[in-house]
Coordinates of C-alpha atoms in Angstrom, one line a residue:
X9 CA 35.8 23.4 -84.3
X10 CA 38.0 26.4 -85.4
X11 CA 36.6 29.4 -86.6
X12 CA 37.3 28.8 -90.1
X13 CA 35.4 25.8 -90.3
X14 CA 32.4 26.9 -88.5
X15 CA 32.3 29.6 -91.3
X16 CA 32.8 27.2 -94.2
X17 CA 30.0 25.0 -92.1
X18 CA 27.5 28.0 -92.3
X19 CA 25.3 27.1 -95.4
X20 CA 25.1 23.5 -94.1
X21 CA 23.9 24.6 -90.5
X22 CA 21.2 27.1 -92.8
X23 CA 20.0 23.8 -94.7
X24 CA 19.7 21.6 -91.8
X25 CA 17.6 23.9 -89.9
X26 CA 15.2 24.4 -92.7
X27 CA 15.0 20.9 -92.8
X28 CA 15.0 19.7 -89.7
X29 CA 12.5 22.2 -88.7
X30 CA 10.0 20.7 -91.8
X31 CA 10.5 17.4 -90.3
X32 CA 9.8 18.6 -87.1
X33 CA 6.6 20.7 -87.8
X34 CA 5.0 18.2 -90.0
X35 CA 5.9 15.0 -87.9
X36 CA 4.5 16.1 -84.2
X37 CA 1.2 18.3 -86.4
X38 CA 0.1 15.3 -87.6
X39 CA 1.0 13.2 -84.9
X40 CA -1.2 15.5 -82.5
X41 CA -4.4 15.3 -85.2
X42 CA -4.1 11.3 -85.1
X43 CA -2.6 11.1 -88.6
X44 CA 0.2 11.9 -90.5
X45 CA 0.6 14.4 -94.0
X46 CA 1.8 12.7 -96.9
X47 CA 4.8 15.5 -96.5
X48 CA 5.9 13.8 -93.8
X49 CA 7.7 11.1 -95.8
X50 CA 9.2 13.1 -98.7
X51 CA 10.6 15.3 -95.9
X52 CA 11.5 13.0 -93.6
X53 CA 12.9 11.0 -96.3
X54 CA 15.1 14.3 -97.8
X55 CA 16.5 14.7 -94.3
X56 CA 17.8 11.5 -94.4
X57 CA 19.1 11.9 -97.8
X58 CA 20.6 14.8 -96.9
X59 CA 22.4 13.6 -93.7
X60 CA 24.1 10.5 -95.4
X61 CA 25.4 13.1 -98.2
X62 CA 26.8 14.8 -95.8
X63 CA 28.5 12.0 -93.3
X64 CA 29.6 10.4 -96.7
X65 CA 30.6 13.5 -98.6
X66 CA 30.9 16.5 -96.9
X67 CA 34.7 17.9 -97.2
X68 CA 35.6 17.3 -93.1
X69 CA 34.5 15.4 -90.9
X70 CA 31.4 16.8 -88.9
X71 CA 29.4 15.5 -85.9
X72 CA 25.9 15.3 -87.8
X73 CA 24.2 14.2 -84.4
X74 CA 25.8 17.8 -83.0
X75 CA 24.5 19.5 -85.2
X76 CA 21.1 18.5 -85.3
X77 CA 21.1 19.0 -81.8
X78 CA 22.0 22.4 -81.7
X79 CA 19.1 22.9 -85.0
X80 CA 16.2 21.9 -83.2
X81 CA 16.2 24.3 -80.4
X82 CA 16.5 27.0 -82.5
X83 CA 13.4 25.7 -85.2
X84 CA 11.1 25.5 -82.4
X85 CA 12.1 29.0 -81.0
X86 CA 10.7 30.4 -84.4
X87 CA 7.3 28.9 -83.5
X88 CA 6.4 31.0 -79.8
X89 CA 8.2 31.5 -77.1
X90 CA 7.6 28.2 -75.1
X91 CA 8.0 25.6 -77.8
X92 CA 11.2 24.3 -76.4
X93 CA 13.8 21.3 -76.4
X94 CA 15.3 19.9 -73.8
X95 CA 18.0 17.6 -74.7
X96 CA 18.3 14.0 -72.9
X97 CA 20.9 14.9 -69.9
X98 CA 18.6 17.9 -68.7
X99 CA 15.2 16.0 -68.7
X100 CA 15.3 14.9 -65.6
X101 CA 15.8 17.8 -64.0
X102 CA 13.5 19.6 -66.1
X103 CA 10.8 17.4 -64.5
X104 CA 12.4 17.0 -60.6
X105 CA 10.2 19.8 -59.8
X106 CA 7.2 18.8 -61.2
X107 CA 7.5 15.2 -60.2
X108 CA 7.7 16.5 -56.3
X109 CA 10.9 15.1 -55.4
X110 CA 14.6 14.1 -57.2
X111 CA 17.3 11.6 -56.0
X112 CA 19.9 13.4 -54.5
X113 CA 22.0 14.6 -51.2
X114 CA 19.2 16.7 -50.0
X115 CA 21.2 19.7 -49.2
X116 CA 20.6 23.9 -50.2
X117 CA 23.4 25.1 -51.5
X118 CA 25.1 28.4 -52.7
X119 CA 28.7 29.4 -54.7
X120 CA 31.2 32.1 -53.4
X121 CA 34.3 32.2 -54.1
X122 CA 34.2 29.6 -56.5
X123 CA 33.7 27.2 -53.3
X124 CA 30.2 25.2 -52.9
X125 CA 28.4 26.5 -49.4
X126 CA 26.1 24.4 -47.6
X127 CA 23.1 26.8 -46.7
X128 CA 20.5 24.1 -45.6
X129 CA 20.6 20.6 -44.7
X130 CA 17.0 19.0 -45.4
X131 CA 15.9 17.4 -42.2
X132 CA 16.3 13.8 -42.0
X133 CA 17.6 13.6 -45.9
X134 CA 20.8 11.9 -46.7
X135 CA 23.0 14.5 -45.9
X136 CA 21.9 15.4 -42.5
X137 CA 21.7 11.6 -41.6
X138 CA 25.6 11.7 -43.0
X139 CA 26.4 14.7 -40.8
X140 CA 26.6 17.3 -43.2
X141 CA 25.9 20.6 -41.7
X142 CA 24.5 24.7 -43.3
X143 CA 28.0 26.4 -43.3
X144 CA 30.4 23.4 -45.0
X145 CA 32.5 23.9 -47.4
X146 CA 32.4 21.1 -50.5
X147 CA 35.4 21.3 -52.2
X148 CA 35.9 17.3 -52.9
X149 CA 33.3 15.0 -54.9
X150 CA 34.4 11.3 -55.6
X151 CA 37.6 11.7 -54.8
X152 CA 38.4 14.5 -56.9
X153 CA 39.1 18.3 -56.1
X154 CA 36.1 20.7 -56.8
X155 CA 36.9 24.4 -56.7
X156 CA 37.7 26.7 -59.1
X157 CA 35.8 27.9 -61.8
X158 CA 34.0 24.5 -62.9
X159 CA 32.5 25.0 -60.0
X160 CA 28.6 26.4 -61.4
X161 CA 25.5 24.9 -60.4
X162 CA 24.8 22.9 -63.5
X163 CA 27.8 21.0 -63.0
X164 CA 27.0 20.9 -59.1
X165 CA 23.9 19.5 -59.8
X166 CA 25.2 16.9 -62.2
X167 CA 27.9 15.7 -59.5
X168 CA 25.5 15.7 -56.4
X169 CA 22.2 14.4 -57.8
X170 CA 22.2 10.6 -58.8
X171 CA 20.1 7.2 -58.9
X172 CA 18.7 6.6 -56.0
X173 CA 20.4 4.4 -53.6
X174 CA 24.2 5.6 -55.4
X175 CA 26.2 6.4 -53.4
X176 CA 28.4 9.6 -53.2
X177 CA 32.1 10.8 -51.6
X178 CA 32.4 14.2 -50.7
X179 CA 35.2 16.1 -48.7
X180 CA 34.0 18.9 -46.6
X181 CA 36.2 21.9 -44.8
X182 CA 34.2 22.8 -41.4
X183 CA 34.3 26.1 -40.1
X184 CA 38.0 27.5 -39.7
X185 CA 39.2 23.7 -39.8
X186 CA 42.2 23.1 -41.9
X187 CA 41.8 19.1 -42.1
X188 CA 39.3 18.2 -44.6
X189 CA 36.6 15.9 -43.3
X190 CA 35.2 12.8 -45.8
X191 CA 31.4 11.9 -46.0
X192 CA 29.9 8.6 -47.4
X193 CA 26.4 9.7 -48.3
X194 CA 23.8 7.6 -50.3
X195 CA 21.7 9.4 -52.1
X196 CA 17.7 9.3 -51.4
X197 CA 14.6 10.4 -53.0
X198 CA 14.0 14.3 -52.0
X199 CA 10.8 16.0 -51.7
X200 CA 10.3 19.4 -53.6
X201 CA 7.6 21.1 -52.2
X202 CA 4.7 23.4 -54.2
X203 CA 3.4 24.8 -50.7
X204 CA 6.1 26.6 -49.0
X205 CA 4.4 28.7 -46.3
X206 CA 1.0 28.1 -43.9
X207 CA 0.0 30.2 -41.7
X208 CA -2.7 32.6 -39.9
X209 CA -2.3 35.8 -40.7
X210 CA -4.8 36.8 -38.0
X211 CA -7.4 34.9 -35.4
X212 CA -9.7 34.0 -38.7
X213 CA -7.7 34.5 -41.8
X214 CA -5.7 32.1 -43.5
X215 CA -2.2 32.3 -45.7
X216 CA -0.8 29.6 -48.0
X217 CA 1.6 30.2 -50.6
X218 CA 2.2 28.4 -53.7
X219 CA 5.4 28.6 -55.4
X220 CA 4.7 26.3 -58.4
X221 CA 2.0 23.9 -60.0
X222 CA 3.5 20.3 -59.7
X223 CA 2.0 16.6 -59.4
X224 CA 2.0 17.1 -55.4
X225 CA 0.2 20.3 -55.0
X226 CA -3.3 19.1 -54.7
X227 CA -2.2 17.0 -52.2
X228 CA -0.9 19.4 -50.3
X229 CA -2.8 22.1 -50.8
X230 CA -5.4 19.5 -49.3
X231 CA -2.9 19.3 -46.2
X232 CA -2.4 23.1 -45.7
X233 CA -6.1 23.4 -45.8
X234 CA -6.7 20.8 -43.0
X235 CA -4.0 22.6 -40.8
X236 CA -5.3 25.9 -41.0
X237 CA -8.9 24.1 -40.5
X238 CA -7.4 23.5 -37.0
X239 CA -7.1 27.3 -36.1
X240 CA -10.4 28.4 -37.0
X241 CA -10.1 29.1 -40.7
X242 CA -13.1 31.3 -41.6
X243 CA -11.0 33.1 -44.8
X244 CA -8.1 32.5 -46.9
X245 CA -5.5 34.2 -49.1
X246 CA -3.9 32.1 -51.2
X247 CA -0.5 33.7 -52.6
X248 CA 0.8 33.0 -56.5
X249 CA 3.2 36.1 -56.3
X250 CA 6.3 34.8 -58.1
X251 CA 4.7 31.4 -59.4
X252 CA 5.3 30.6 -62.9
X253 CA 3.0 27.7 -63.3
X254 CA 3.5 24.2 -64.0
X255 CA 0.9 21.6 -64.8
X256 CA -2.5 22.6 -65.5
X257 CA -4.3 19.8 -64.1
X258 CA -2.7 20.8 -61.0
X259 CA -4.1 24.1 -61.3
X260 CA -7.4 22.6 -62.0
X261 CA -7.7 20.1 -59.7
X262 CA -6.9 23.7 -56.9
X263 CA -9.7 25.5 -58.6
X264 CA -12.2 22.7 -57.8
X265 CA -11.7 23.2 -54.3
X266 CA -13.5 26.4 -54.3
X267 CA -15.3 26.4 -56.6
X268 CA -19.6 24.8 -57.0
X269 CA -20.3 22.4 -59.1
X270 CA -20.7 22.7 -62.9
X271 CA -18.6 26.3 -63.0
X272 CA -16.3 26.2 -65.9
X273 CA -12.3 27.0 -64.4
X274 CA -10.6 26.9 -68.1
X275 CA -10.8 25.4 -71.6
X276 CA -8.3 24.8 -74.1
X277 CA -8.2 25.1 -78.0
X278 CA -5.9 24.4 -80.4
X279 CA -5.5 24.0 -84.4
X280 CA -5.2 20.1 -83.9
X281 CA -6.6 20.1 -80.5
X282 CA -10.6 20.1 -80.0
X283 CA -12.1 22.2 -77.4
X284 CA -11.8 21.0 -74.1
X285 CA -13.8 22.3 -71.1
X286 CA -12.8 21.9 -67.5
X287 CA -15.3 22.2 -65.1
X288 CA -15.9 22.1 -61.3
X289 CA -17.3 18.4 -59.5
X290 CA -19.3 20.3 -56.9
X291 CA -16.8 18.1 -54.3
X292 CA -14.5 20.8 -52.9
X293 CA -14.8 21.4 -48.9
X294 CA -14.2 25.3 -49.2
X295 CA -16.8 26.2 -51.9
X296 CA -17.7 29.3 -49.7
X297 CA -15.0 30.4 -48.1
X298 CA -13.8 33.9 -48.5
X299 CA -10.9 34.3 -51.1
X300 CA -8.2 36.5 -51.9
X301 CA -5.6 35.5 -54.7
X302 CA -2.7 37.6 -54.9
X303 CA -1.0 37.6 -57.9
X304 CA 2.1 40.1 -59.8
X305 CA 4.0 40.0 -62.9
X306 CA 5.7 36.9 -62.5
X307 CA 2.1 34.8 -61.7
X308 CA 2.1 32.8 -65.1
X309 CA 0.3 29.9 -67.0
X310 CA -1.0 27.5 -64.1
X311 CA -0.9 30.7 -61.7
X312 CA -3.6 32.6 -64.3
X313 CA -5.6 29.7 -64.8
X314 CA -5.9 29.7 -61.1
X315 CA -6.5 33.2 -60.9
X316 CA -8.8 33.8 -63.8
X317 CA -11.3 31.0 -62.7
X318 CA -11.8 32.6 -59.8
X319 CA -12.2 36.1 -60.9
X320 CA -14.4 35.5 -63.8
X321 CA -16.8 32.8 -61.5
X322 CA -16.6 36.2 -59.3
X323 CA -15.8 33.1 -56.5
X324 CA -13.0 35.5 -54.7
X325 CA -11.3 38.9 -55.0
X326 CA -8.1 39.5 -56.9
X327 CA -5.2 41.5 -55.9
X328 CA -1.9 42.9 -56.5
X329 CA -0.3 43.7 -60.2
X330 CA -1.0 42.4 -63.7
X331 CA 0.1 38.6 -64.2
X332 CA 2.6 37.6 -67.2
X333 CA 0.3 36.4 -69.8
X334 CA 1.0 33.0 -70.7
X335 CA -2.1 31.2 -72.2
X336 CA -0.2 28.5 -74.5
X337 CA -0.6 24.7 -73.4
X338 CA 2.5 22.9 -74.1
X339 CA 2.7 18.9 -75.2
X340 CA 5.6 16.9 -73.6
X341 CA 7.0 14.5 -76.2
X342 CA 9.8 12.0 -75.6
X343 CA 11.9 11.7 -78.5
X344 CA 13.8 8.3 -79.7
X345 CA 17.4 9.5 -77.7
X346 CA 15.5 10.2 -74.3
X347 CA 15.5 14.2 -75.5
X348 CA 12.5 15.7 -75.1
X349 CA 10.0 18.7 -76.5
X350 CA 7.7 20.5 -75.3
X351 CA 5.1 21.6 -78.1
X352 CA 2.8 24.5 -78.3
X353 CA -1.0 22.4 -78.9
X354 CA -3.1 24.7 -78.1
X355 CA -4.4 27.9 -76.1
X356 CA -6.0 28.2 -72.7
X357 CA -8.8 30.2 -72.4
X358 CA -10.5 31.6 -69.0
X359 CA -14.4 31.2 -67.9
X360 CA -15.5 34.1 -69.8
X361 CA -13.5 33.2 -73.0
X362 CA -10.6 35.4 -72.8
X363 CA -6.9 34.3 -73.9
X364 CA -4.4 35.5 -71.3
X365 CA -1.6 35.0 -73.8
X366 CA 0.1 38.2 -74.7
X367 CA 1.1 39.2 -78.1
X368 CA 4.9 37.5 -78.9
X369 CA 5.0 38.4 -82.7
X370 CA 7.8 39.8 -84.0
X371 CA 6.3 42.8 -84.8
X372 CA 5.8 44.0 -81.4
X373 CA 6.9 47.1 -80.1
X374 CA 9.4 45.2 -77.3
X375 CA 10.3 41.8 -77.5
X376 CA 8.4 38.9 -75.7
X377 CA 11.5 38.6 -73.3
X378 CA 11.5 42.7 -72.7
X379 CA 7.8 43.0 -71.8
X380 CA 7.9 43.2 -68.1
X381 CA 11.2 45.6 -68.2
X382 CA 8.5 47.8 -70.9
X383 CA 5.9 47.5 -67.8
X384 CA 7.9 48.5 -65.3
X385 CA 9.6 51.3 -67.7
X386 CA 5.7 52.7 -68.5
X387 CA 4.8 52.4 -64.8
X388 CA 3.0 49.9 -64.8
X389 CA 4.7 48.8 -61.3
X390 CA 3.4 51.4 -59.7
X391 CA 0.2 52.9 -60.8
X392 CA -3.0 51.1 -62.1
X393 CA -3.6 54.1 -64.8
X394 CA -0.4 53.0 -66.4
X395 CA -2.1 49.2 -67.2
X396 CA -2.2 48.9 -71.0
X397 CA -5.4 46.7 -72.1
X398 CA -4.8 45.7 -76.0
X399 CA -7.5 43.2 -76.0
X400 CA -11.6 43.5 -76.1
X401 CA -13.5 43.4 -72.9
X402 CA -15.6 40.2 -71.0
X403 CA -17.7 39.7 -68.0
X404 CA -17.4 37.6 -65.1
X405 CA -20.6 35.7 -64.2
X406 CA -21.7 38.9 -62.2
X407 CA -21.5 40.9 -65.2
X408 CA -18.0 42.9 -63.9
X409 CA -15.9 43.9 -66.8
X410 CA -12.3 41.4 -67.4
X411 CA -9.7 42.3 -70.1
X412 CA -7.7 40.3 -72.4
X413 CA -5.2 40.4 -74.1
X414 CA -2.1 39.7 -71.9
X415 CA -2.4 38.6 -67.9
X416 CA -5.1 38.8 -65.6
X417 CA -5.7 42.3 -64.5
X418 CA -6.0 42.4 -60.8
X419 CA -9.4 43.7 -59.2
X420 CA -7.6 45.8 -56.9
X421 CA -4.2 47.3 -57.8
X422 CA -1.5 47.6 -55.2
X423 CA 1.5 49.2 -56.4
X424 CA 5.4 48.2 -56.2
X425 CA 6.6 49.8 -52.8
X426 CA 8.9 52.6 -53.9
X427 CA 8.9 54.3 -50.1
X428 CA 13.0 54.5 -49.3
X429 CA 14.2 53.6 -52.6
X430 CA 17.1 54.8 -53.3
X431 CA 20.1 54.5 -56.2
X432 CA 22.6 53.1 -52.9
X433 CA 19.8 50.6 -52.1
X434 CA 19.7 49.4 -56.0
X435 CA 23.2 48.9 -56.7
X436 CA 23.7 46.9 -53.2
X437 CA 20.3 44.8 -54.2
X438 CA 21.2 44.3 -58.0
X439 CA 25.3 43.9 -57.5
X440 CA 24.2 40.7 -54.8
X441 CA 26.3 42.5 -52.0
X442 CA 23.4 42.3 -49.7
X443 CA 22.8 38.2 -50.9
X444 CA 27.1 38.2 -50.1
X445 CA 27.3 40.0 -46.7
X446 CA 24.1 38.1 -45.0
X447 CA 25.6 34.8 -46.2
X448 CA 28.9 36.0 -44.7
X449 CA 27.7 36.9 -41.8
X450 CA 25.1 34.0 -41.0
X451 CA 28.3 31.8 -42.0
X452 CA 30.7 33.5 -39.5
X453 CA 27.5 33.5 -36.6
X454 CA 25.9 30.3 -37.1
X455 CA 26.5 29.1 -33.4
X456 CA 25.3 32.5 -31.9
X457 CA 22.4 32.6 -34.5
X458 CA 21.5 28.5 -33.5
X459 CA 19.4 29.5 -30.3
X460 CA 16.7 32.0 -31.7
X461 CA 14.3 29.0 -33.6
X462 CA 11.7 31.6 -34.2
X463 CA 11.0 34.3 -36.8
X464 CA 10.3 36.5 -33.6
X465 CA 13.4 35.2 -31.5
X466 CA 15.5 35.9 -34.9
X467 CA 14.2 39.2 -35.9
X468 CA 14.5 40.7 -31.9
X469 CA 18.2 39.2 -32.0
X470 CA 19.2 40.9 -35.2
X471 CA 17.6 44.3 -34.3
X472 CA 20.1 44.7 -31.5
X473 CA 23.2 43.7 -33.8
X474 CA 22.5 46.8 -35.8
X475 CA 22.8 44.9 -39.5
X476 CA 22.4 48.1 -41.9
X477 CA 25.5 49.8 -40.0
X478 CA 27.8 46.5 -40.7
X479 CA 26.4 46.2 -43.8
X480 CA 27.6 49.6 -45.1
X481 CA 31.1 48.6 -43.7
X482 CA 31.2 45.4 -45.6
X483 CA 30.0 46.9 -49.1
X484 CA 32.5 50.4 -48.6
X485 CA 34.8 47.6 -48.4
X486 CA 33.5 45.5 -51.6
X487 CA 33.4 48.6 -53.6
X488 CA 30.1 50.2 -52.7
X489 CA 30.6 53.9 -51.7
X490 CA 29.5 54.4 -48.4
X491 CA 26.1 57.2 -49.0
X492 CA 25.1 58.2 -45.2
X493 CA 22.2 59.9 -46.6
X494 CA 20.6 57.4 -48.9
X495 CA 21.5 54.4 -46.4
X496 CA 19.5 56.2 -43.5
X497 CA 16.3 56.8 -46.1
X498 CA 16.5 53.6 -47.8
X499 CA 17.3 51.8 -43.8
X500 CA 13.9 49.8 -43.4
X501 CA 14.8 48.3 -47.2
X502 CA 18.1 47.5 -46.7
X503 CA 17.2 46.3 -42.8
X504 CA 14.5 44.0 -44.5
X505 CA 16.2 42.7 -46.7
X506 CA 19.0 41.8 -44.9
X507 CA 17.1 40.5 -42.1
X508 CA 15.1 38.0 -44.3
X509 CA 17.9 36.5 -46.0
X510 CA 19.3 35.5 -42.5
X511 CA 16.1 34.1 -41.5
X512 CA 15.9 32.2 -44.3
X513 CA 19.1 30.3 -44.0
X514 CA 19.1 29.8 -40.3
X515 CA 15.3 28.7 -40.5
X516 CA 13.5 27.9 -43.6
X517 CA 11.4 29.6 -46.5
X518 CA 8.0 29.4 -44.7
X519 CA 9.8 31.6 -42.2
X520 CA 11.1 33.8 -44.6
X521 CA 8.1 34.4 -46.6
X522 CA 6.5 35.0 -43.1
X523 CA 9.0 37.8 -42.1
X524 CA 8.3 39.5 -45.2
X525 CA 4.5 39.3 -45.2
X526 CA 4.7 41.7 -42.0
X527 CA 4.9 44.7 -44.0
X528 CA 3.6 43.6 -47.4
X529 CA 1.0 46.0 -48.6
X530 CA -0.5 43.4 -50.7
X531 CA -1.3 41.2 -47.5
X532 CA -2.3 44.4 -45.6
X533 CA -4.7 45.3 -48.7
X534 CA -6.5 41.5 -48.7
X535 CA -6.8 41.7 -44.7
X536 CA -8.8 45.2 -45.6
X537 CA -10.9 43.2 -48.4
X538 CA -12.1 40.2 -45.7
X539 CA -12.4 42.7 -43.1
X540 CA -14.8 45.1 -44.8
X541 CA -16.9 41.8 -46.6
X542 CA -15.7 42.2 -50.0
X543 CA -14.0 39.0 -50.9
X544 CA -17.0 38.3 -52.9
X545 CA -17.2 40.2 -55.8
X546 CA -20.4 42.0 -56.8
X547 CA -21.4 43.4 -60.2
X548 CA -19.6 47.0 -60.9
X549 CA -17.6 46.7 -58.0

């Protein structure tokens, strides 16, 4: 559609959106309530109208099922920030990692130079049982060529994942090898994983992280549990850094775990949606274990239900920086063309009654999307006096003082680590030339990198190579001005960073968060909380 016409198509797109968004508001309110409003059928009846008027009428001919499609998203953006649409080709997906698995190749992949990378191979999925191998080079799928720009990772995703049991051609350049190699793989169903790292941090202490909330993590959390069980786990941090939540019953079904019977880990509350408590069965094998949860600004929905029952139960200590502040429970509904919505019902709320959900009116100060760039601007990253609470105060079971308002509010504070920051280090983090030259270089070493199948083995290897040195050659190179100064202060950043990325694609992401976790204040300040007895919460502490 030319310019012209979308401008002469302006008022109709205007119309359409007031009433599709009536239609929409009034069909799924009263279909959450049980029963329907009697606006329902005059405006489901004047969309209608108004549709056939245009198909039959309209002055050119438009694609009325486009441009509904394109309405809908933007009617339920006007209701709160996660009221969203997800039209029928991108459900699936939407749900893979929720659902704990999707059919596909089962590889890792990355784009450079407009070339798809093979980064990992899942053990014993379709690809490695094919041959594939981390460092090939797609660059054929069914028989036709795929390079270039229409290379992204929607459309890689679309090409490589399938129906189970499909099957899938894909030409492969190995190494420096000029012939192009041909695979046959049948695609299988791939596991996604919620738990991504188990470990002991020391003789007693347990670590699991969990990156999301999905149908699985129970299940495994379950697992990790019994493993750790096996190395004389007498404590445990669990770690919801970065984890933006998922499904709630997943987070309540965790919660139970630890916590004894008849405590109350959330309820919801909506308009249309009746008060709804969830409490602990008493049934969980770590009722009194002690706890840390670490949490930061990208801990969200599932991640601060998780957090919040154990804060306000006073079950387990708290630590790191303020979470996001997402208290809205959203509704999956299936819609007629296999499209789907997820609708806003109603709000969480945490043991002692507060809403997490921050404030996403218009009216705000910064947008809902520009909050945690506020945060970090006010320094919120860094100091705990800088922690802004707009909402009234509430008390845990032992009587401690909890805000709302927006996030859960750590019990102890640590601070982004600022120590060797420099402006050289942020331009070779934010550009990606530090993502581009590890890649490069664990691409170009694989063979020599292939012996060291340890975290300790790797790390010992790579100190010797001297990394930060050949990483200043490669970014001078790329455009990044070589800064002697800043790249010896900010040397145990850019060493780190570096360092972990390599790990990660030569071993796997347990073994990367692991690396990290070495020098993580966070973990340093929780190992201080279990040593000195404190995991356990007392009134005014």
């Amino acid at each position: 559609m030319n310019r012209k016409t979308s401008n002469r198509l302006m008022p109709l797109w205007l119309a359409l959106s007031a009433v599709v968004g009536i239609f929409i508001g009034t069909f799924y309110a009263g279909h959450f309530a049980g029963n329907r409003l009697s606006i329902i059928n005059s405006g489901s009846n004047k969309l209608t109208d108004l549709l056939h008027i245009v198909s039959d009428q309209y002055v050119d001919t438009v694609n009325v099922d486009e441009i509904v499609e394109k309405a809908v998203p933007t009617i339920l953006s006007e209701l709160d920030p996660h009221s969203l649409y997800i039209s029928a080709k991108d459900v699936q997906t939407a749900n893979d990692d929720l659902r704990g698995s999707f059919s596909g190749v089962g590889i890792e992949f990355t784009i450079r130079y407009d070339t798809i990378r093979v980064q990992n191979v899942i053990s014993n999925g379709p690809a490695e049982r094919a041959g594939l191998m981390a460092g090939d080079k797609i660059v054929e799928v069914d028989g036709q060529t795929f390079v270039g720009k229409e290379v992204t990772n929607e459309e890689a995703m679309h090409r490589l994942k399938g129906p189970k049991d499909t099957k899938v051609s894909l030409g492969i350049l190995r190494n420096k090898e000029k012939t192009m190699r041909k695979f046959t793989i049948t695609r299988g169903e791939i596991p996604t994983y919620s738990i991504t790292a188990v470990y002991m941090l020391d003789e007693h202490t347990g670590y699991i992280k969990v990156k999301n909330f999905g149908e699985n993590t129970y299940p495994e959390m379950v697992i990790a549990l019994a493993r750790l069980a096996q190395n004389d786990l007498r404590q445990l941090v669990i770690d919801l850094r970065g984890n933006t939540g998922g499904l709630l019953m997943a987070s309540v079904q965790m919660a139970n775990e630890f916590l004894p019977r008849g405590q109350t880990i959330v309820y919801t509350e909506g308009r249309k949606a009746p008060r709804q408590y969830y409490r602990s069965d008493g049934r969980g094998a770590y009722k009194s274990i002690p706890l840390v949860v670490l949490i930061d600004e990208s801990s969200a929905s599932a991640s601060e239900i998780f957090a919040g029952a154990i804060q306000d139960n006073d079950r387990g200590t708290i630590i790191g920086r303020r979470s996001f502040g997402k208290g809205l429970v959203q509704q999956p509904v299936e819609l007629g063309d296999g499209s789907m919505i997820r609708l806003t019902i109603a709000r969480y709320y945490s043991p002692s009654g507060r809403c997490i959900q921050k404030p996403y009116s218009s009216g705000a100060d910064r947008s809902y999307e520009e909050d945690i760039l506020a945060r970090y601007e006010h320094g919120e990253f860094f100091t705990q006096d800088s922690i802004h609470h707009d909402g009234p105060e509430y008390h845990t079971t032992n009587g401690r003082v909890v805000y709302g308002g927006g996030g859960i509010t750590p019990d102890i504070f640590v601070g982004e680590d600022t120590l060797g920051m420099t402006s050289y280090y942020k331009e070779a983090a934010m550009t990606g030339l530090i993502l581009q030259f590890a890649y490069s270089y664990t691409d170009d070493n694989r063979q020599q990198l292939k012996p060291y199948g340890s975290v300790d083995e790797l790390e010992k290897y790579l100190k010797r190579q001297n990394m930060v040195e050949k990483f200043a050659d490669y970014a001078d190179k790329n455009g990044l001005k070589r800064r002697n100064l800043m790249i010896q202060k900010s040397h145990r950043l850019l060493e780190r960073y570096i360092h972990s990325r390599i790990i990660y694609s030569m071993l796997d992401e347990g073994s990367w968060t692991q690396y990290l976790n070495r020098d993580d204040s966070a973990i340093t300040e929780a190992l201080r909380v279990m040593k000195e007895g404190k995991a356990f919460p007392k009134k005014d502490e």
